[in-house]
Short mmCIF file of C-alpha atoms in Angstrom, two decimals:
data_model
loop_
_atom_site.label_atom_id
_atom_site.label_comp_id
_atom_site.label_asym_id
_atom_site.label_seq_id
_atom_site.Cartn_x
_atom_site.Cartn_y
_atom_site.Cartn_z
CA MET G 2 -11.73 -7.52 -23.00
CA MET G 3 -8.46 -5.60 -22.83
CA ARG G 4 -5.22 -7.51 -22.50
CA ARG G 5 -2.92 -6.98 -19.55
CA VAL G 6 0.64 -5.83 -20.06
CA GLY G 7 3.38 -8.41 -19.33
CA ALA G 8 4.67 -9.34 -15.90
CA GLY G 9 5.75 -6.51 -13.65
CA LYS G 10 3.59 -3.62 -14.89
CA ALA G 11 1.46 -3.24 -11.78
CA CYS G 12 0.98 -1.17 -8.66
CA LEU G 13 -0.46 -1.34 -5.18
CA ARG G 14 -2.51 1.60 -3.90
CA LEU G 15 -3.36 1.90 -0.20
CA PHE G 16 -5.97 4.30 1.13
CA THR G 17 -5.55 4.81 4.89
CA ASN G 18 -6.24 6.94 7.93
CA ALA G 19 -4.40 7.26 11.22
CA ALA G 20 -5.90 6.11 14.48
CA ALA G 21 -7.68 8.97 16.26
CA GLY G 22 -5.23 11.64 17.41
CA ARG G 23 -2.16 9.79 16.02
CA ASP G 24 -1.67 11.41 12.61
CA GLN G 25 1.94 12.56 13.16
CA GLU G 26 2.99 9.24 14.71
CA CYS G 27 1.40 7.36 11.83
CA ALA G 28 2.98 9.59 9.19
CA ASP G 29 6.42 9.28 10.78
CA TRP G 30 6.14 5.48 10.90
CA TYR G 31 4.88 5.27 7.34
CA VAL G 32 7.63 7.47 5.87
CA GLU G 33 10.53 6.33 8.05
CA GLU G 34 9.80 2.61 8.39
CA HIS G 35 6.91 1.11 6.44
CA VAL G 36 7.63 2.31 2.92
CA ARG G 37 11.28 1.30 3.25
CA HIS G 38 10.28 -2.09 4.68
CA MET G 39 7.87 -2.74 1.82
CA VAL G 40 10.41 -1.80 -0.85
CA ASP G 41 13.28 -3.73 0.76
CA ARG G 42 11.32 -6.82 1.91
CA PHE G 43 8.94 -7.32 -0.95
CA GLY G 44 10.89 -5.84 -3.87
CA PHE G 45 8.59 -3.04 -4.94
CA LYS G 46 10.34 -0.72 -7.40
CA SER G 47 9.37 2.32 -5.34
CA GLY G 48 7.00 3.54 -2.64
CA GLN G 49 5.69 6.95 -1.63
CA HIS G 50 3.24 8.19 1.01
CA PHE G 51 0.91 11.15 0.38
CA GLN G 52 -1.66 13.20 2.23
CA PHE G 53 -4.79 14.11 0.29
CA ASP G 54 -5.32 17.82 -0.30
CA MET G 55 -8.83 17.19 -1.69
CA GLN G 56 -10.78 17.68 1.52
CA GLN G 57 -11.79 21.15 0.45
CA TYR G 58 -13.44 19.70 -2.67
CA PHE G 59 -14.61 16.37 -1.29
CA PRO G 60 -15.27 16.82 2.45
CA ASP G 61 -16.87 13.37 2.73
CA PHE G 62 -13.91 11.51 1.16
CA PRO G 63 -13.20 8.84 3.77
CA PHE G 64 -9.38 8.70 3.50
CA LYS G 65 -6.68 11.15 4.46
CA TYR G 66 -3.63 9.27 3.09
CA LEU G 67 -2.59 7.39 -0.05
CA THR G 68 0.49 5.23 -0.43
CA LEU G 69 1.72 4.22 -3.87
CA TYR G 70 3.92 1.17 -4.51
CA ASP G 71 5.09 0.49 -8.04
CA VAL G 72 6.03 -2.85 -9.52
CA ASP G 73 8.11 -2.92 -12.64
CA GLY G 74 10.30 -5.74 -13.79
CA VAL G 75 9.66 -8.05 -10.83
CA ASP G 76 7.59 -11.21 -10.54
CA PHE G 77 4.13 -9.77 -9.82
CA GLU G 78 2.57 -13.09 -8.80
CA ARG G 79 5.34 -13.74 -6.23
CA LEU G 80 5.12 -10.18 -4.88
CA TYR G 81 1.34 -10.32 -4.63
CA ASN G 82 1.32 -13.69 -2.86
CA GLU G 83 4.07 -12.74 -0.38
CA HIS G 84 2.36 -9.48 0.48
CA ALA G 85 -1.04 -11.19 0.89
CA LYS G 86 0.49 -13.88 3.14
CA SER G 87 2.14 -11.27 5.36
CA MET G 88 -1.05 -9.20 5.63
CA LYS G 89 -3.13 -12.28 6.52
CA ALA G 90 -0.64 -13.14 9.29
CA HIS G 91 -0.83 -9.62 10.66
CA VAL G 92 -4.64 -9.46 10.56
CA ALA G 93 -4.80 -12.89 12.28
CA SER G 94 -2.53 -11.58 15.04
CA LEU G 95 -4.92 -8.66 15.55
CA ASP G 96 -7.85 -11.04 15.86
CA ASP G 97 -6.08 -13.25 18.39
CA PRO G 98 -2.88 -11.70 19.79
CA ASP G 99 -2.32 -14.66 22.15
CA ALA G 100 -2.36 -17.30 19.40
CA ASP G 101 0.79 -19.37 18.99
CA ARG G 102 2.01 -18.36 15.53
CA PRO G 103 5.07 -16.78 14.00
CA LYS G 104 5.29 -13.01 14.27
CA ALA G 105 4.03 -11.22 11.15
CA GLU G 106 6.82 -10.35 8.74
CA MET G 107 5.40 -6.86 8.19
CA PRO G 108 5.13 -4.94 11.45
CA ILE G 109 2.23 -2.46 11.46
CA SER G 110 2.09 0.56 13.74
CA GLU G 111 -0.85 0.84 16.08
CA ALA G 112 -1.06 4.47 14.92
CA LEU G 113 -2.52 3.19 11.62
CA ASP G 114 -6.27 2.55 11.41
CA LEU G 115 -5.76 -0.85 9.74
CA GLN G 116 -9.42 -1.86 10.03
CA GLY G 117 -10.48 1.07 7.85
CA ALA G 118 -7.66 0.75 5.32
CA ARG G 119 -8.34 -0.29 1.74
CA SER G 120 -5.79 -1.67 -0.74
CA PHE G 121 -6.04 -2.16 -4.46
CA TRP G 122 -3.73 -4.03 -6.80
CA LEU G 123 -3.81 -2.77 -10.37
CA THR G 124 -2.20 -4.24 -13.46
CA ALA G 125 -1.55 -2.17 -16.57
CA LEU G 126 -3.53 -2.92 -19.71
CA HIS G 127 -1.90 -3.33 -23.10
CA GLY G 128 -1.67 0.10 -24.68
CA ALA G 129 -1.96 1.86 -21.32
CA GLU G 130 1.72 2.00 -20.47
CA ARG G 131 2.94 5.05 -18.59
CA LYS G 132 3.26 8.02 -20.92
CA LYS G 133 6.04 10.56 -20.66
CA ALA G 134 5.78 14.22 -21.61
CA HIS G 135 7.46 15.33 -24.79
CA ASN G 136 9.48 18.51 -24.42
#
């Protein structure tokens, strides 16, 4: 079994789609609000939102967007737990919007198809640190 690299060498990858007919609204919210909120609130090193250009090669690929959040030099366990807690609060508010509970810390646009979204946390393995090109 491969060993994981020390604390902080991790990333969060989110595969998403916009709600039907709301691509531009979703993209604007993601770029202008959500990525900034995630970086500022949770302490990710960086965040960036992308649109897949692979549809011509993989027409059945189920996602149109990918968001990358990088963790480097922060407490991964704390970050993971805070993000999970916030997401659970938001999902619970979707299930029962009239429930008496604090508002979710991470506002999510209704233009995002949250039910179809998939997120993956990855931690770097020892020996698999990011490589840089040699010029």
